[in-house]
Short mmCIF file of C-alpha atoms in Angstrom, two decimals:
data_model
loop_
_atom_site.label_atom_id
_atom_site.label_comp_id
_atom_site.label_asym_id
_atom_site.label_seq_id
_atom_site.Cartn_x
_atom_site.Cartn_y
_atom_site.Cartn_z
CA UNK A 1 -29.21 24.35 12.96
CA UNK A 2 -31.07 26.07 9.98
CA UNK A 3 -29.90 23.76 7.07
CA UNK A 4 -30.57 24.67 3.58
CA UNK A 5 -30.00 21.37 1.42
CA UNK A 6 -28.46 21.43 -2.21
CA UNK A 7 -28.89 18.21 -4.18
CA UNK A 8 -30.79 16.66 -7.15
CA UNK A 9 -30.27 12.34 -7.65
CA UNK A 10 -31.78 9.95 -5.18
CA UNK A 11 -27.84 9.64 -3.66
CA UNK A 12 -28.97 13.30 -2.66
CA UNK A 13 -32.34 12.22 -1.10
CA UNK A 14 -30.64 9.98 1.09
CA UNK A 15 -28.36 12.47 2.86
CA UNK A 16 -32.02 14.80 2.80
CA UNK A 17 -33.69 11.68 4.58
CA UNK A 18 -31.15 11.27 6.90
CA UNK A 19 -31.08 15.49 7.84
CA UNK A 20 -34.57 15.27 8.07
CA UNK A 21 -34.46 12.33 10.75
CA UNK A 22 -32.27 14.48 13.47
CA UNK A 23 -33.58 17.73 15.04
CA UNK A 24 -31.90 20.14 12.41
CA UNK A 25 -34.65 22.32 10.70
CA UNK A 26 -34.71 22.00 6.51
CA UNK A 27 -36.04 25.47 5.70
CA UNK A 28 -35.22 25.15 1.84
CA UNK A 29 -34.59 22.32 -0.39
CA UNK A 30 -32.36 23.56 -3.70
CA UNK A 31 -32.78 21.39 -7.07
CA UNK A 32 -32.22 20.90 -10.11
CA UNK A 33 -35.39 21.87 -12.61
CA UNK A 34 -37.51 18.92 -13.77
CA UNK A 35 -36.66 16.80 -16.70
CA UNK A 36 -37.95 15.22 -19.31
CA UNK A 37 -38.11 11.43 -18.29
CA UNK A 38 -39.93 8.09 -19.47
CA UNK A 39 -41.08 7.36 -22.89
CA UNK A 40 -44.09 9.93 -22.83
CA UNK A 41 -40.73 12.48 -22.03
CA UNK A 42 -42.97 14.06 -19.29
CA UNK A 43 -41.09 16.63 -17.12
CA UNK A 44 -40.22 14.55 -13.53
CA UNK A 45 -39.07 16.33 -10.51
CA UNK A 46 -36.14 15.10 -8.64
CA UNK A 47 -35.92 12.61 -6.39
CA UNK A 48 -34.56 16.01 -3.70
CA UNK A 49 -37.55 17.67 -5.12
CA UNK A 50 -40.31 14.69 -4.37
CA UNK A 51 -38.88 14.20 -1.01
CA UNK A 52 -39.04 17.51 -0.02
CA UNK A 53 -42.73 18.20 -1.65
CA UNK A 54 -43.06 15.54 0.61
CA UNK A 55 -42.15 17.23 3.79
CA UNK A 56 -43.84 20.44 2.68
CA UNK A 57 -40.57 21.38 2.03
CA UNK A 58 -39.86 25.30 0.16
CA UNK A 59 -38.15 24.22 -3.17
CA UNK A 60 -36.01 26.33 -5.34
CA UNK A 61 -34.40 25.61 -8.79
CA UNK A 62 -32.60 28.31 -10.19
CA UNK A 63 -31.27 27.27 -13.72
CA UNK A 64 -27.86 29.41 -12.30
CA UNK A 65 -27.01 31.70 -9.54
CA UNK A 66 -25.95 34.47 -11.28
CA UNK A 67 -29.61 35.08 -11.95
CA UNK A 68 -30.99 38.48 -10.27
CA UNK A 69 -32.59 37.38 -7.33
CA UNK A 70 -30.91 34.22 -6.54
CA UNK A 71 -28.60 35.47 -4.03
CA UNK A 72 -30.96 37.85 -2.20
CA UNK A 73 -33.73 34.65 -2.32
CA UNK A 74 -30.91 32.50 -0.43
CA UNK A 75 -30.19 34.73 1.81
CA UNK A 76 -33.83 35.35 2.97
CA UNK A 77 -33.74 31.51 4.66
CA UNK A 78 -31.39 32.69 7.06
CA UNK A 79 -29.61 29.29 7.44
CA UNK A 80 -26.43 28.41 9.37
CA UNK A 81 -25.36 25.87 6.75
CA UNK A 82 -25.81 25.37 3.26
CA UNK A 83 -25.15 21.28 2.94
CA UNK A 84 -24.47 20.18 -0.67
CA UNK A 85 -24.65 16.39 -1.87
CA UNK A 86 -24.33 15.66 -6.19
CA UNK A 87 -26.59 19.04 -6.88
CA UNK A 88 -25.04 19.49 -10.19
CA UNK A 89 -25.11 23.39 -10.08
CA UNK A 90 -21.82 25.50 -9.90
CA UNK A 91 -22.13 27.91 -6.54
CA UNK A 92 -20.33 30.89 -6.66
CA UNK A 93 -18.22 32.57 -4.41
CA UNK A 94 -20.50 35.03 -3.00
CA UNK A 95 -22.88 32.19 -2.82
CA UNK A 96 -20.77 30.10 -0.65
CA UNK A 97 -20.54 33.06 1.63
CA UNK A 98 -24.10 33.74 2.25
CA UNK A 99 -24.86 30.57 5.12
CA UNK A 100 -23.41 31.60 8.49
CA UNK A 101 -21.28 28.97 8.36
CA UNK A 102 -20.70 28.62 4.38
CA UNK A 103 -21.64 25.29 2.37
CA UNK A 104 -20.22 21.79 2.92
CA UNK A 105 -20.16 19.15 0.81
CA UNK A 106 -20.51 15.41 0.66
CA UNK A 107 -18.19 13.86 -1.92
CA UNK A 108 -17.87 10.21 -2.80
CA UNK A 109 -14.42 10.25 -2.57
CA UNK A 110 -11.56 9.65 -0.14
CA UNK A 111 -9.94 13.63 -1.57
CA UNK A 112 -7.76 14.66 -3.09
CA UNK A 113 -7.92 11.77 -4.87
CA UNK A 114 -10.93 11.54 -7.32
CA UNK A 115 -12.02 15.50 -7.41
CA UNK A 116 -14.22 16.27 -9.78
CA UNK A 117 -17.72 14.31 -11.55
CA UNK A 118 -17.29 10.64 -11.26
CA UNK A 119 -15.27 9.38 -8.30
CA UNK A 120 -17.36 6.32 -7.60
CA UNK A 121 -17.01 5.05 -11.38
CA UNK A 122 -12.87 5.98 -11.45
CA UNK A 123 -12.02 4.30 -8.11
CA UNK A 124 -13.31 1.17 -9.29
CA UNK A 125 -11.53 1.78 -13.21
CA UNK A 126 -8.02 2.84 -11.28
CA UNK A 127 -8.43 -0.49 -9.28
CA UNK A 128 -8.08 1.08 -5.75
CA UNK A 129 -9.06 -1.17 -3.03
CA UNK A 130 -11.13 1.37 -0.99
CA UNK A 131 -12.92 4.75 -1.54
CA UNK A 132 -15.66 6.65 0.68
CA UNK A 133 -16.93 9.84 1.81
CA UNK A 134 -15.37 13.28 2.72
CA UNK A 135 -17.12 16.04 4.36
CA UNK A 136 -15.77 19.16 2.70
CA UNK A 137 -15.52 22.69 3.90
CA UNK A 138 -16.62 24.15 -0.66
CA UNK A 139 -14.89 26.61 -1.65
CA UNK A 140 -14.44 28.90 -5.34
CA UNK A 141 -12.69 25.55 -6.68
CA UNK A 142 -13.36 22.11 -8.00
CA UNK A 143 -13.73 19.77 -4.49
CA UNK A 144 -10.57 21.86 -3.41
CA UNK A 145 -12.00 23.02 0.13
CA UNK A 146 -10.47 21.41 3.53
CA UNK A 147 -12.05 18.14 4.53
CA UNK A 148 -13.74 18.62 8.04
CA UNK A 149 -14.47 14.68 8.30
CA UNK A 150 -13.80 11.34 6.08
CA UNK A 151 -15.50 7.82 6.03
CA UNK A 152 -13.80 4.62 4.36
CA UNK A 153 -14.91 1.41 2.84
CA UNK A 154 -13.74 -1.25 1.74
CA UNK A 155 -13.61 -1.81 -2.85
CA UNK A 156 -14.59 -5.59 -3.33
CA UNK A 157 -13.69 -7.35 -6.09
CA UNK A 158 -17.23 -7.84 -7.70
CA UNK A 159 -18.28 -4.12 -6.86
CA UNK A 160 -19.66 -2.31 -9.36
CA UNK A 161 -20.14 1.38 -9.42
CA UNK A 162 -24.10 0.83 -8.73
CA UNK A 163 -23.36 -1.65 -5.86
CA UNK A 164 -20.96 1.02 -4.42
CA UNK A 165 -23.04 3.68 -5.29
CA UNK A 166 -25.73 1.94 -3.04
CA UNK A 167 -22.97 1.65 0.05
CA UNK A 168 -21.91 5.14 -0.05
CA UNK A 169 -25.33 6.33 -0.17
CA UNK A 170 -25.73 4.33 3.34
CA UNK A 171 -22.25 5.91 4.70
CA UNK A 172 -22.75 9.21 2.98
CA UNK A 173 -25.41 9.94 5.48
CA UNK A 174 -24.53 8.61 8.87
CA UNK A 175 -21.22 10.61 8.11
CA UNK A 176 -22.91 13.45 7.37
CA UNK A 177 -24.78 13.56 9.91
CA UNK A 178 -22.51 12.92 12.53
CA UNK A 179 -20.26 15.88 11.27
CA UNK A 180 -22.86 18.67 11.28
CA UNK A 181 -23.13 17.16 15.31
CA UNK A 182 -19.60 17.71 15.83
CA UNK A 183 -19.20 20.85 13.71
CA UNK A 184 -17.68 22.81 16.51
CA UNK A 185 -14.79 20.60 17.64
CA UNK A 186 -13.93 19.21 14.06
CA UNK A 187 -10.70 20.95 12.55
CA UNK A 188 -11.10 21.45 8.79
CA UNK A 189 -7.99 20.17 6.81
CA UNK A 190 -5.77 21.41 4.02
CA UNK A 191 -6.01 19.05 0.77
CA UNK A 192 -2.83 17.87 -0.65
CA UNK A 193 -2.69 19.37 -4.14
CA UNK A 194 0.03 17.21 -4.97
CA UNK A 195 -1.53 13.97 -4.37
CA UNK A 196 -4.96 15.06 -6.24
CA UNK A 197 -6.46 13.22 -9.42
CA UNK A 198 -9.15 14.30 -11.53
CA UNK A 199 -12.31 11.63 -11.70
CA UNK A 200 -13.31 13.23 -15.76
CA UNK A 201 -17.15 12.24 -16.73
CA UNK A 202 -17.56 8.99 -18.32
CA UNK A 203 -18.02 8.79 -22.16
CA UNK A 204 -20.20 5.95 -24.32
CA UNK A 205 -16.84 5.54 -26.47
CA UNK A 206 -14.53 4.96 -23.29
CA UNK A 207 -16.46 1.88 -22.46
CA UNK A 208 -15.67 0.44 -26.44
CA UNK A 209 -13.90 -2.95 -25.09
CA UNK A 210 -9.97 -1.92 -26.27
CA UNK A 211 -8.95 -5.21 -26.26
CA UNK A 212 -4.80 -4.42 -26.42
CA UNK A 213 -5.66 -3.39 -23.15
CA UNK A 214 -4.98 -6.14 -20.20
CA UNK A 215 -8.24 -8.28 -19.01
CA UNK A 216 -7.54 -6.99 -15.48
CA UNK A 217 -8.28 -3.51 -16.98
CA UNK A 218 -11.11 -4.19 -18.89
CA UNK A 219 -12.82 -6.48 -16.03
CA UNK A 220 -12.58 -3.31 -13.96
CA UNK A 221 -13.83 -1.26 -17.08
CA UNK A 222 -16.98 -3.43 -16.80
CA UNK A 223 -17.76 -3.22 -13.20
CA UNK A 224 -16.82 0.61 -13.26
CA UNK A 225 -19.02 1.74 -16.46
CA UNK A 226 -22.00 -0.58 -15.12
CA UNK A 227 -24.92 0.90 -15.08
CA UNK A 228 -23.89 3.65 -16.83
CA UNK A 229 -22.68 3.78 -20.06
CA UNK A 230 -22.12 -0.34 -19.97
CA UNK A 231 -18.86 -1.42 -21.52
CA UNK A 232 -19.37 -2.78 -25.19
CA UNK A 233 -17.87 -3.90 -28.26
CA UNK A 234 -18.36 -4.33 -31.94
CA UNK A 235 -19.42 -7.35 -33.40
CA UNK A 236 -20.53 -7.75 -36.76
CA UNK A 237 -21.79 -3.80 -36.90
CA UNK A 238 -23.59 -4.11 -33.69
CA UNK A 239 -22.64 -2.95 -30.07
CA UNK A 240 -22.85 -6.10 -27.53
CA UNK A 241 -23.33 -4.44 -24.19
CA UNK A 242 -21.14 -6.45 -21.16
CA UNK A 243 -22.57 -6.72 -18.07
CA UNK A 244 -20.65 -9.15 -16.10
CA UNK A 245 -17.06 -10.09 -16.88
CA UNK A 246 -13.76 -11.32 -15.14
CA UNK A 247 -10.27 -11.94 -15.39
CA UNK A 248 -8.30 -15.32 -16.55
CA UNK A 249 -5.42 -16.99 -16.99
CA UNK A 250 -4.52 -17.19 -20.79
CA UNK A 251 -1.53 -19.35 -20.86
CA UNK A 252 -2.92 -21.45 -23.36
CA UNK A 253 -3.82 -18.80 -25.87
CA UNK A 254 -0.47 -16.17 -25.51
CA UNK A 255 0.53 -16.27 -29.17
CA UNK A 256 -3.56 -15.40 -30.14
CA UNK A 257 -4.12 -12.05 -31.46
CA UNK A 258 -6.05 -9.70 -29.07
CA UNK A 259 -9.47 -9.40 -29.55
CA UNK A 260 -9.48 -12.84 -30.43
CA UNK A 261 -12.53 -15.58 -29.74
CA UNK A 262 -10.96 -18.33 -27.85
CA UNK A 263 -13.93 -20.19 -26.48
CA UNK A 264 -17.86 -19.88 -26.46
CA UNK A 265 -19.82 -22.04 -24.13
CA UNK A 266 -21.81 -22.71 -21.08
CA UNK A 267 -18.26 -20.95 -19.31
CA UNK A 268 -18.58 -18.26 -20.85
CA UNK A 269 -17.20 -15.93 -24.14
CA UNK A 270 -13.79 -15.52 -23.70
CA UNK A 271 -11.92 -13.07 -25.44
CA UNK A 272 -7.58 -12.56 -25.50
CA UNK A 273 -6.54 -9.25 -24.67
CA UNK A 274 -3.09 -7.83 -24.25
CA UNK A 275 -2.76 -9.98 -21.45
CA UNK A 276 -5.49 -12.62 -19.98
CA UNK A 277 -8.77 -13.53 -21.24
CA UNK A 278 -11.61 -11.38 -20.42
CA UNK A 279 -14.47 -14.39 -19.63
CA UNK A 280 -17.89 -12.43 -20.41
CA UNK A 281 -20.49 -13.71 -18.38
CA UNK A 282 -23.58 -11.72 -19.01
CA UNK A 283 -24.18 -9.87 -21.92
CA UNK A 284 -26.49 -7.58 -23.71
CA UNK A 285 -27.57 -7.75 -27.29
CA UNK A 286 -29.41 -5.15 -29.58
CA UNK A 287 -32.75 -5.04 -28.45
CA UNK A 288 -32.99 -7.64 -26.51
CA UNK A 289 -32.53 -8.15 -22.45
CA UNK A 290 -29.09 -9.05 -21.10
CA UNK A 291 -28.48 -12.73 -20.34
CA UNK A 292 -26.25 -15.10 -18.99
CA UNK A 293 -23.84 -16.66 -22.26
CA UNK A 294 -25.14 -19.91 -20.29
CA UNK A 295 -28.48 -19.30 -21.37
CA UNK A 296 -27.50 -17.66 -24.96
CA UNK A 297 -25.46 -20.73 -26.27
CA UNK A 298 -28.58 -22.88 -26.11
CA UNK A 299 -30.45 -20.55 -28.20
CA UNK A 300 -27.34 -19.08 -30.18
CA UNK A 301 -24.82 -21.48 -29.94
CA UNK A 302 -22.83 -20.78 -32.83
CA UNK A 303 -23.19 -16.67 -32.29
CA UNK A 304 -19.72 -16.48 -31.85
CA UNK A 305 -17.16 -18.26 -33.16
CA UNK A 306 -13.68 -18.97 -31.92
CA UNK A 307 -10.86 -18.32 -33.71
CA UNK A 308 -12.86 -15.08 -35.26
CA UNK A 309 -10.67 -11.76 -34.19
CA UNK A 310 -12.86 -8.79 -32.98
CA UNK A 311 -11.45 -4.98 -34.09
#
């Protein structure tokens, strides 16, 4: 088939990679424009952009599609399928109409659950045990079109949205491409609208460490918002980045307050919460390069003290 491919972030370049290894013909590559990036703040081209410069590859990217031109431009590739992977540019309606056979998308997500911009990050938050991939038939809405094809894995208990970021980037593709070679005999599939959720964008002040939450909760918080935005908490007037954290038993400490320091040592920092102890393992302070709490209690060891409650 004539693809033309719609994607910006290296998740995107994968699925591109992938296309480009099979006998389908890329005859435009669609990105985002080039951003400011680095410390010099030098406009960098996508990692859809570099791969497809690579392959001599046309590139478009329209700031919008309502922009004259935009629609006639598409339609002058002449391609069977428009295929869509985290572009990060609304399509409209007469958009998705110009491809022969319209636009499908890849979404990291087993839908309806987890529609919408972060559905790695919230399956790990909401504590489901698996997630995956789901070849959709787009349509005017929000990840509302039928599901022509779905992959699953498997949500282990020290993933973290950049280790299953990395997996689905390795399924995303091999389902991908294995649906455009079935197209013909795959039936599309009405989405449940009553068993949808919403995956909303993550926020720097949603990973603030709430410790009346339980420890369950907040380990997940900590694998869900790593890399991106990094769970935290206050301490002393200064944000302490957690990278690495898990769940424990607090019988010992049940009538301490939450957000309470109940131990600090070569273990690790733990901290009472509504119910548990979150044990910190790694952690990140101003300026500096995260570490192990092993390794910061022989330089620091009496950063934190127990007994001290933090807000």
């Amino acid at each position: 088939m004539r693809i033309v491919f719609a994607g910006t972030p290296d998740f995107a370049a994968a699925h591109l990679q992938a296309l480009l290894n099979t006998e389908h013909e890329i005859v435009a590559v669609y990105s985002q424009p080039d951003r400011p990036a680095g410390r010099g703040k030098k406009l960098t081209p996508s990692a859809v952009k570099s791969l497809a410069q690579a392959n001599n590859i046309a590139v478009e990217q329209p700031l919008k599609f309502s922009d004259e031109g935009a629609a006639d431009k598409l339609a002058s590739y002449h391609a069977d399928v428009m295929v869509v992977v985290a572009y990060g540019l609304l399509l409209p309606e007469h958009i998705l109409n110009i491809p022969k056979r319209g636009c499908i998308n890849v979404h990291g997500s087993i839908l309806p659950k987890w529609r919408g911009a972060a559905p790695i990050q919230r399956a790990i938050w909401a504590g489901d045990k698996e997630t995956g991939v789901a070849i959709m038939q787009m349509d005017k809405g929000l990840d509302t079109g039928k599901v022509i094809q779905i992959a699953t894995l498997a949500i282990e208990d020290n993933d973290t949205s950049a280790s299953l970021y990395n997996k689905l980037a390795a399924l995303g593709p091999r389902t991908l491409v294995d649906t455009l070679a079935k197209l013909d005999t795959l039936e599309a599939t009405e989405q449940n609208n009553d068993q949808a959720t919403y995956a909303k964008k993550l926020s720097k002040e949603e990973a603030r460490c709430d410790w009346s939450l339980d420890a369950q909760q907040l380990a997940r918080n900590v694998r869900a918002f790593n890399p991106w935005p990094v769970a935290w908490f206050d301490y002393n007037g200064q944000a302490i980045k957690i990278w690495e954290a898990e769940p424990v038993s607090a019988k010992s400490f049940e009538k301490s307050a939450c957000g309470e320091i109940t131990e600090y040592s070569k273990d690790g920092l733990s901290i009472k919460c509504a119910s548990g102890l979150l044990l910190i393992k790694q952690i990140q302070l101003p300026n500096k390069k995260r570490q192990a709490i092993a390794d910061l209690v022989n330089g620091k060891p009496d950063l934190f003290a127990p007994g001290q409650c933090l807000l």
